[in-house]
Coordinates of C-alpha atoms and ligand atoms in Angstrom, one line a residue:
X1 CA -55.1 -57.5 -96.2
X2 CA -54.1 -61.2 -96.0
X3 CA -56.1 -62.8 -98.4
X4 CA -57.0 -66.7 -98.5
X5 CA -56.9 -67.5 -94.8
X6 CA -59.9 -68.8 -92.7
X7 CA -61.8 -66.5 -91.3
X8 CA -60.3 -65.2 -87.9
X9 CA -62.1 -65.1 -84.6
X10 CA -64.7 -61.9 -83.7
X11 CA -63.0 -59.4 -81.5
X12 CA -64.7 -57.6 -79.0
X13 CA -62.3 -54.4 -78.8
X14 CA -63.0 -51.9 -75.9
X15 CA -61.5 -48.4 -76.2
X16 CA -61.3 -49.3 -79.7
X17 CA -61.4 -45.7 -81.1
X18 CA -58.5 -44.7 -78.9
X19 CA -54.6 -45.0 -79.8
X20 CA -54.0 -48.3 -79.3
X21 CA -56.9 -49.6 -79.9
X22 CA -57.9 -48.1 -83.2
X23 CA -54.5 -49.2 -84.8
X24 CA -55.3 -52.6 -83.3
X25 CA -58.6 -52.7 -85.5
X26 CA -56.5 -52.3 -88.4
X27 CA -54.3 -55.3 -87.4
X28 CA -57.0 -57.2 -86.8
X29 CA -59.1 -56.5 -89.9
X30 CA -56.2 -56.8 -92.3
X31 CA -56.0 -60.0 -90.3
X32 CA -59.0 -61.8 -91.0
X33 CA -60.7 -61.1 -88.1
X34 CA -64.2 -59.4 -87.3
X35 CA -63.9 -56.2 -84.7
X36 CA -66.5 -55.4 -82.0
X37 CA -65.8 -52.1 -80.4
X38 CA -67.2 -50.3 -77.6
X39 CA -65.7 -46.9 -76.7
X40 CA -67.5 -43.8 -75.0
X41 CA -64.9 -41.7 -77.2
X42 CA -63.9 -40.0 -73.4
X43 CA -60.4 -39.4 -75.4
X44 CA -61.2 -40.6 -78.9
X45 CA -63.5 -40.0 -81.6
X46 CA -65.9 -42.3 -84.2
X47 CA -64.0 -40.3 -86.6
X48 CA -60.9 -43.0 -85.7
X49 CA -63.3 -45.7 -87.1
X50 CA -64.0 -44.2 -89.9
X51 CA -60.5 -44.3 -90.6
X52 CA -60.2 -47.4 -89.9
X53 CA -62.4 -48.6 -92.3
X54 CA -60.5 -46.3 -94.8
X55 CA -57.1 -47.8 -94.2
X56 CA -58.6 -51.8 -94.1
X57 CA -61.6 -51.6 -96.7
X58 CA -63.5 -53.5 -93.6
X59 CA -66.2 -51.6 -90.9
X60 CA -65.7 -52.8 -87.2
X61 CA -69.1 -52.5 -85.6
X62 CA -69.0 -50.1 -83.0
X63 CA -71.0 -49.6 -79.8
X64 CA -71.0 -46.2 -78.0
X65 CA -70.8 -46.7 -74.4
X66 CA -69.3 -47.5 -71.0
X67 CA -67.5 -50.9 -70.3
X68 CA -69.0 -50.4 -66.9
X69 CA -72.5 -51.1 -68.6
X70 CA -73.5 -54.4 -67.6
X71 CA -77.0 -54.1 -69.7
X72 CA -74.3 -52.8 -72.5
X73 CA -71.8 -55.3 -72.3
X74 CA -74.5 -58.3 -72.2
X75 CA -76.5 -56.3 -75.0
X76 CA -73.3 -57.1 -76.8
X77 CA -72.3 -60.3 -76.1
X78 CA -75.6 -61.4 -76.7
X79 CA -75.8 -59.6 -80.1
X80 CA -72.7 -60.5 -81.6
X81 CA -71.0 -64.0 -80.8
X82 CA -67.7 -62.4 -79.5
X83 CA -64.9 -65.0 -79.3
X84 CA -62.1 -63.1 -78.2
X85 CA -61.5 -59.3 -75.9
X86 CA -59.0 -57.0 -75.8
X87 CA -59.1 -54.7 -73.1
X88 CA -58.0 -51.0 -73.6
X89 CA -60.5 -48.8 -72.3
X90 CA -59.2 -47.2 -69.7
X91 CA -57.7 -43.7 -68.1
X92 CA -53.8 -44.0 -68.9
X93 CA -51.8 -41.0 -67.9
X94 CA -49.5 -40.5 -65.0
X95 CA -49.6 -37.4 -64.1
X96 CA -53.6 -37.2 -64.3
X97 CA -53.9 -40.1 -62.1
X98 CA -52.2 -38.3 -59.0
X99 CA -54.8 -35.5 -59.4
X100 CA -57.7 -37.6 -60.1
X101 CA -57.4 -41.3 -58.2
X102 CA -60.6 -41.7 -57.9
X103 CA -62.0 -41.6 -61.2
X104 CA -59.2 -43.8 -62.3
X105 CA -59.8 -46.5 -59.6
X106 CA -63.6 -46.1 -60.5
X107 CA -63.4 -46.5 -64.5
X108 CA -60.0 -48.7 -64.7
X109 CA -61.0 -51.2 -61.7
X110 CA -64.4 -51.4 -62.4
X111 CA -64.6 -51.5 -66.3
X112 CA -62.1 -54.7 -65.8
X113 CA -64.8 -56.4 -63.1
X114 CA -67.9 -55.5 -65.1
X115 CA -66.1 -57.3 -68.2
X116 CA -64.9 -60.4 -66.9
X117 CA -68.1 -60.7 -65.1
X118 CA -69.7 -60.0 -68.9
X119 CA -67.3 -62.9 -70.6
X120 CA -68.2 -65.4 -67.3
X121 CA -71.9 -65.1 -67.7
X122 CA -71.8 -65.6 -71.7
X123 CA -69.1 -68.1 -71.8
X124 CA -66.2 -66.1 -73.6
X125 CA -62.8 -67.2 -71.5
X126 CA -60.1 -65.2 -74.0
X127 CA -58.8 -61.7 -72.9
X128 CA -55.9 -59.5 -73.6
X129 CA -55.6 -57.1 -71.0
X130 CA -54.0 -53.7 -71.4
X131 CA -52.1 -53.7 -68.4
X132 CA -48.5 -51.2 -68.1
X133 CA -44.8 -51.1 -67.6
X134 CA -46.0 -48.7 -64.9
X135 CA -46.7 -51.6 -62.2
X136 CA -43.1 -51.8 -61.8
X137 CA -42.5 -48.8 -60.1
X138 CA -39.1 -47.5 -59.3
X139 CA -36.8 -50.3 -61.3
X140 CA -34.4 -51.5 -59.0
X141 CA -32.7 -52.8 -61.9
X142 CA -33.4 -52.3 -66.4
X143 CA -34.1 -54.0 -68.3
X144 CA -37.1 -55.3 -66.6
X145 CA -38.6 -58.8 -66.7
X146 CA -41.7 -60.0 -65.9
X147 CA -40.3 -61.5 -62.8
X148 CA -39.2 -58.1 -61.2
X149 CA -41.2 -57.2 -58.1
X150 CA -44.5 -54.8 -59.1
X151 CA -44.1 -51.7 -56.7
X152 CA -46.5 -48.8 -58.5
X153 CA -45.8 -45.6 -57.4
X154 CA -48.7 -44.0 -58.8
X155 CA -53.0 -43.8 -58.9
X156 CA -52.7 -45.6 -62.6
X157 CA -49.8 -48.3 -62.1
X158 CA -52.1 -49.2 -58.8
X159 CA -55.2 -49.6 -60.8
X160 CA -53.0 -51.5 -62.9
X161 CA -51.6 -53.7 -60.8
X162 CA -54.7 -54.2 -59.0
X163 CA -56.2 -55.1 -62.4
X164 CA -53.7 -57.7 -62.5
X165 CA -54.7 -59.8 -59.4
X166 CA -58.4 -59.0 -60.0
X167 CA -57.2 -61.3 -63.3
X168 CA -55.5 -63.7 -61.0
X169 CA -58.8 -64.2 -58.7
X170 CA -61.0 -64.7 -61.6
X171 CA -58.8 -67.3 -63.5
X172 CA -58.6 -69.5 -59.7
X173 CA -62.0 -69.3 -59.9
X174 CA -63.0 -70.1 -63.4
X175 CA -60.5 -71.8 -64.7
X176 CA -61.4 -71.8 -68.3
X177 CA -60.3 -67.6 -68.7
X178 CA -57.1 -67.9 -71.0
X179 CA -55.3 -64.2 -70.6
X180 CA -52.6 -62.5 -71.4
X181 CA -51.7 -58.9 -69.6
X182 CA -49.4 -57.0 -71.7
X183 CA -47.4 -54.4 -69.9
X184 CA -47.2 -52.1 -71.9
X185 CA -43.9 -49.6 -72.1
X186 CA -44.2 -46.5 -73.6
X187 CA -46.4 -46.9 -76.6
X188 CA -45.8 -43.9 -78.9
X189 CA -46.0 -42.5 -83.0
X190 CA -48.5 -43.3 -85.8
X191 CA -50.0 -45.2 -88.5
X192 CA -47.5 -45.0 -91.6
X193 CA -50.5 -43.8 -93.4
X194 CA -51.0 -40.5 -91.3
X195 CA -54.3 -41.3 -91.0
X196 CA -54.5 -42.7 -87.6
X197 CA -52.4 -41.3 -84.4
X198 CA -52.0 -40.1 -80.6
X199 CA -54.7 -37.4 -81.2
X200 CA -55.4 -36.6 -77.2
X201 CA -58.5 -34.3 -76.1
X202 CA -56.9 -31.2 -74.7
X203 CA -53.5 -30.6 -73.9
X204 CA -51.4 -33.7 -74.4
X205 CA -50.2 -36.1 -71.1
X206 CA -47.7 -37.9 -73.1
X207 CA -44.7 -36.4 -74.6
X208 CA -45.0 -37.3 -78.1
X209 CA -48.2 -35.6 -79.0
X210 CA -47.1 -32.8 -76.7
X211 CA -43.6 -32.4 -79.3
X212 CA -45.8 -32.7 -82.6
X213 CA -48.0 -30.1 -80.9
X214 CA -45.5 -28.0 -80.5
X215 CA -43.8 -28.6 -83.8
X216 CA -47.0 -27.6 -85.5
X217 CA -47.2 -24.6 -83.6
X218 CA -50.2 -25.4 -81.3
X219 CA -48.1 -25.5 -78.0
X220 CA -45.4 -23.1 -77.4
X221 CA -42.9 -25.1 -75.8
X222 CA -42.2 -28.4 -74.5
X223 CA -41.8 -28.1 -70.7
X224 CA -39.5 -30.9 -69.5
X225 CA -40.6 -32.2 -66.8
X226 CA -37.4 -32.7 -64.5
X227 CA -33.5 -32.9 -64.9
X228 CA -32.5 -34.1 -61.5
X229 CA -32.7 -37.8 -62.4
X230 CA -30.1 -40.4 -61.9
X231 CA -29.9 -40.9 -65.2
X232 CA -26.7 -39.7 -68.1
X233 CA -28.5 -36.4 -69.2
X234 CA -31.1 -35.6 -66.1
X235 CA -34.5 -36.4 -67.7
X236 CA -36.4 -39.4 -67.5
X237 CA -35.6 -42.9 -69.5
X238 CA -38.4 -44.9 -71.1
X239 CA -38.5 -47.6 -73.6
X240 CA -40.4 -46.1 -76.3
X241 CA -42.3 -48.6 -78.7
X242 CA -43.8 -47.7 -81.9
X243 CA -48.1 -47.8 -81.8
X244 CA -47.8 -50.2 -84.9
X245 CA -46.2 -52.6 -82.8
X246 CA -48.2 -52.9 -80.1
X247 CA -50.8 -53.3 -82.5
X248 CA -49.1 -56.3 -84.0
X249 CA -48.2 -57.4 -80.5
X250 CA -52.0 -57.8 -79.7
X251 CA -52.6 -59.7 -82.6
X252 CA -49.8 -62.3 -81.9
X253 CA -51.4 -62.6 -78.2
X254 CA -54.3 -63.4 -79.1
X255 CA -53.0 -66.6 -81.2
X256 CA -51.3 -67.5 -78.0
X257 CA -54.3 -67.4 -75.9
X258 CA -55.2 -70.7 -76.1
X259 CA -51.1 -71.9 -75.4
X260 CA -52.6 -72.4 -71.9
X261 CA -55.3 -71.7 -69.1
X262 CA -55.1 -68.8 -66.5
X263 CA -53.1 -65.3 -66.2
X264 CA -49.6 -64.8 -68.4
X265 CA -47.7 -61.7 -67.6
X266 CA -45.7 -60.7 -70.5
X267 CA -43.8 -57.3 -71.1
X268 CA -44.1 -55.6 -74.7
X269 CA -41.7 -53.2 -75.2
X270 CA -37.8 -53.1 -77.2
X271 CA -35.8 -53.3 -74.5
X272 CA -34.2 -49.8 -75.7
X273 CA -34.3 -46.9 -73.1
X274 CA -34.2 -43.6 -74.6
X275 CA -34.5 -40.3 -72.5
X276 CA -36.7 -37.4 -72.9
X277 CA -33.8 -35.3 -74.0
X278 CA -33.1 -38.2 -76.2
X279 CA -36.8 -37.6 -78.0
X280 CA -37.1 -34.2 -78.2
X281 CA -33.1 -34.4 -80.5
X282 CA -34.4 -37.5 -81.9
X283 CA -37.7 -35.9 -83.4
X284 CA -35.7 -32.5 -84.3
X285 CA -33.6 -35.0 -86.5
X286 CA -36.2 -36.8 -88.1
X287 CA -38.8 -33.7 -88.9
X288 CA -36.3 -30.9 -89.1
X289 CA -38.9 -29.1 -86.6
X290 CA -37.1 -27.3 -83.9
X291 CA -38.6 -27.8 -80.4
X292 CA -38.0 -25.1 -77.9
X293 CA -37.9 -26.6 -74.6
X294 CA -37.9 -25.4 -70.9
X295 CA -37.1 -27.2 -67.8
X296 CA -39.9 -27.7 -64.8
X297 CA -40.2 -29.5 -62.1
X298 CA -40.7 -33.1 -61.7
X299 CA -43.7 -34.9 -62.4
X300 CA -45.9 -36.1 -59.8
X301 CA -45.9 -40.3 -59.8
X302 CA -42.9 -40.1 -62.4
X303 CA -39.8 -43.0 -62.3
X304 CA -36.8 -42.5 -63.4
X305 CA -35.7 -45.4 -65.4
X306 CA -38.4 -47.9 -67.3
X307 CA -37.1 -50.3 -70.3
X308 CA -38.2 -53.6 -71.0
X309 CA -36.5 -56.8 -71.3
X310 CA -38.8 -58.4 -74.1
X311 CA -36.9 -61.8 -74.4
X312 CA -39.8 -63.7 -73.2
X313 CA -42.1 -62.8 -75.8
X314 CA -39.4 -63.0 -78.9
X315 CA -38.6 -66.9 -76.8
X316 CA -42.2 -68.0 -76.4
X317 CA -43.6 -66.0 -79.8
X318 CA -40.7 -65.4 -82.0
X319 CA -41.9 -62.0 -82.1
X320 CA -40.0 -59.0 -81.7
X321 CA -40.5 -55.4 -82.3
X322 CA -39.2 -53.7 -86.0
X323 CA -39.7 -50.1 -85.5
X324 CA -37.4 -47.4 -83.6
X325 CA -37.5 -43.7 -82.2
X326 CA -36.5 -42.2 -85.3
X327 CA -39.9 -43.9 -87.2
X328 CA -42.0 -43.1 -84.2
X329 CA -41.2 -39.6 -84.5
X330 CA -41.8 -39.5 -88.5
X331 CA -44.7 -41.1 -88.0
X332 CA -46.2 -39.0 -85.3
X333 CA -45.1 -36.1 -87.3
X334 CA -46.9 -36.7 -90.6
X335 CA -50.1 -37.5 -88.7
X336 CA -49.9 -34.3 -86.8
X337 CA -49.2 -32.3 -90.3
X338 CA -52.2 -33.9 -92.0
X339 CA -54.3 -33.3 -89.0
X340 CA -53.5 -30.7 -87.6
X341 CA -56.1 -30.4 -85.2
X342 CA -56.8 -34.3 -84.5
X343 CA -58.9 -36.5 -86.1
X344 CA -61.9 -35.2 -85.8
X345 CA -61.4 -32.5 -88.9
Ligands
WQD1 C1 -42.7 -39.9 -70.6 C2 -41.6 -39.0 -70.0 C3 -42.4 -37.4 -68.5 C4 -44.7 -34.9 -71.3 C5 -47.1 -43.5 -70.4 C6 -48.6 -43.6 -70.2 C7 -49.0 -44.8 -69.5 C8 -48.1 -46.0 -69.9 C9 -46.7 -45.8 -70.0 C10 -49.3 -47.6 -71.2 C11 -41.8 -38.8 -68.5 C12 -41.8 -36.7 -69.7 C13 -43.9 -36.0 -70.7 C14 -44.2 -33.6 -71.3 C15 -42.1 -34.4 -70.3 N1 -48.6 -46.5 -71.2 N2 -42.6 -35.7 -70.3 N3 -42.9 -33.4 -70.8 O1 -45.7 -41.2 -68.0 O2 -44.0 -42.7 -68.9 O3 -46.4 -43.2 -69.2 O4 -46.6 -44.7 -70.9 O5 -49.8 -48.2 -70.3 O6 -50.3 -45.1 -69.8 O7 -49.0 -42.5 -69.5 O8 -45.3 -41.4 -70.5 O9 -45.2 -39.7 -72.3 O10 -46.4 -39.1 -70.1 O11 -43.9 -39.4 -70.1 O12 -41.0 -34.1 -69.8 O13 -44.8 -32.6 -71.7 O14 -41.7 -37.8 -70.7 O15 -42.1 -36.7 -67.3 O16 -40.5 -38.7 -67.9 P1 -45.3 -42.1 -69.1 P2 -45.3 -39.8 -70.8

């Protein structure tokens, strides 16, 4: 808790019970700010906020609900004197998004409209939007800028990216919005605390909860999902950054907001690629957990190569990520052994 500073703006957080979110909340709080959160707890649970409170000593007030509630969303505004948004709610997994596009289109697009229409009718022009590494497709080149050409390949990154100019249109139109969208890379591990984590409902999308799954003995094995890519060892390259980071990455944007009007594009990742086979080695050093694996086919909507350049960030913020593979994996490990079936035990 940093003690002693003046008191910080109120946050409205949506999707913040999820992963990201939820370890945002602590950021915040132990930041001097006040937290706002809607989530429907589609894949989270209150339990997260709970924790939250444990971990800061501070409650975020929390709204149950659907960012594509207008009568919500201007229930909220109207209730609580929201300064700032961040913008997380949202369906995020690659693979789902091929065999559901509309429901992503539906909740990602139209959340994103209904609260920028929300912050335009009750005056409230700052916004961090979660947007994703995804948009850039099939790199042409790594590391990736901001600059490199958006060409999603996918249901999700398109939503994304379509997210991205629906931000563009608003800001020529009301030029007051200040917002940053952070493309996200590969957010992955836990709070150091064990208390918060990737705690998805069903079987896991992403492949970190899907190896601490299986190192717990939930899952049998880890399928890989392809190793026919142009890449040293077959599987898939991503640039893995730690939750904790992201968190603190959210709560440096939002200081920045008001650097200038309109839409910033800025990548958040540490510009180190590591591959799946990579993980799965790195996470059966750090937990001494063996992880059976088996070979399947690729992944519908799956690139081969995504890492981040994050110079422009560390240039313009002086921030820079502190936290590697090896931590994500310890991390995600001790909060899958202390719950071993999610948060909601
Ligand atoms: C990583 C690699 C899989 C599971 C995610 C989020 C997306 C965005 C970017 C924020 C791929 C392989 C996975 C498994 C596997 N985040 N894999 N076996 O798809 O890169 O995107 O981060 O915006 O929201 O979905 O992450 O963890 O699903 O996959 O082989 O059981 O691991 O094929 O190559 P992805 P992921």
């Amino acid at each position: 808790m940093i003690s002693g500073r003046d008191p910080g703006s109120t946050v409205l957080v949506t999707g913040g019970a999820g992963f990201i979110g939820s370890h945002t909340c602590v950021e915040l709080l132990e930041n001097g700010h006040r937290v706002v959160v809607i989530d429907d707890h589609s894949n989270s649970t209150p339990a997260s906020l709970e924790r939250v409170a444990k971990l800061t000593g501070r409650a975020v007030t929390a709204y149950t609900g659907d960012v594509r509630d207008r009568a919500l969303l201007d229930r909220v505004f109207e209730a609580q004197r929201i300064d700032q948004v961040i913008h997380f709610a949202a369906r995020k997994a690659v693979g789902e998004s091929v065999e559901f596009p509309l429901e992503y289109w539906d909740v990602n697009v139209g959340a994103t409209v209904a609260l920028l229409q929300a912050m335009r009718d009750h005056g409230v022009r700052d916004l961090v939007f979660s947007s994703s590494c995804s948009v850039y497709g099939v790199a042409r080149r790594v590391p990736l800028t901001e600059e490199d050409p958006v060409a999603p390949v996918n249901p999700y990154a398109r939503t994304k990216s379509a997210c991205e100019q629906i931000l563009a249109d608003a800001c020529r139109r009301h030029p007051e919005f200040r917002i940053l969208a952070l493309r996200y890379f590969n957010p992955a591990g836990a709070h150091p605390s064990g208390l918060l984590g990737e705690d998805p409902r069903g079987v896991p999308n992403n492949l970190m909860p899907y190896l601490t799954q299986v190192a717990i003995g939930r899952l049998d094995r880890l399928p890989v999902h392809g190793t026919d890519y142009p890449t040293p060892d077959g599987s898939c390259i991503r640039d893995y950054i730690h939750v904790v980071d992201v968190a603190d990455g959210h709560r440096v944007a939002l200081d920045h907001l008001a650097d200038e009007t309109g839409v910033r594009v800025r990548n958040l990742g540490t510009g180190v690629g590591t591959s799946v086979l990579e993980v799965v080695s790195a996470f059966e050093s750090a937990t001494g957990r063996p992880i059976p694996v088996t070979t399947v086919g690729r992944r519908p909507g799956d690139v081969p190569v995504l890492v981040a350049d994050p110079s422009r960030v560390a240039r313009e913020w002086g921030w820079r990520t502190t936290r590697d593979v090896a931590d994500m994996c310890a991390d995600a490990w001790r909060f899958q052994q202390l719950n071993p079936f999610g948060h909601a035990c």
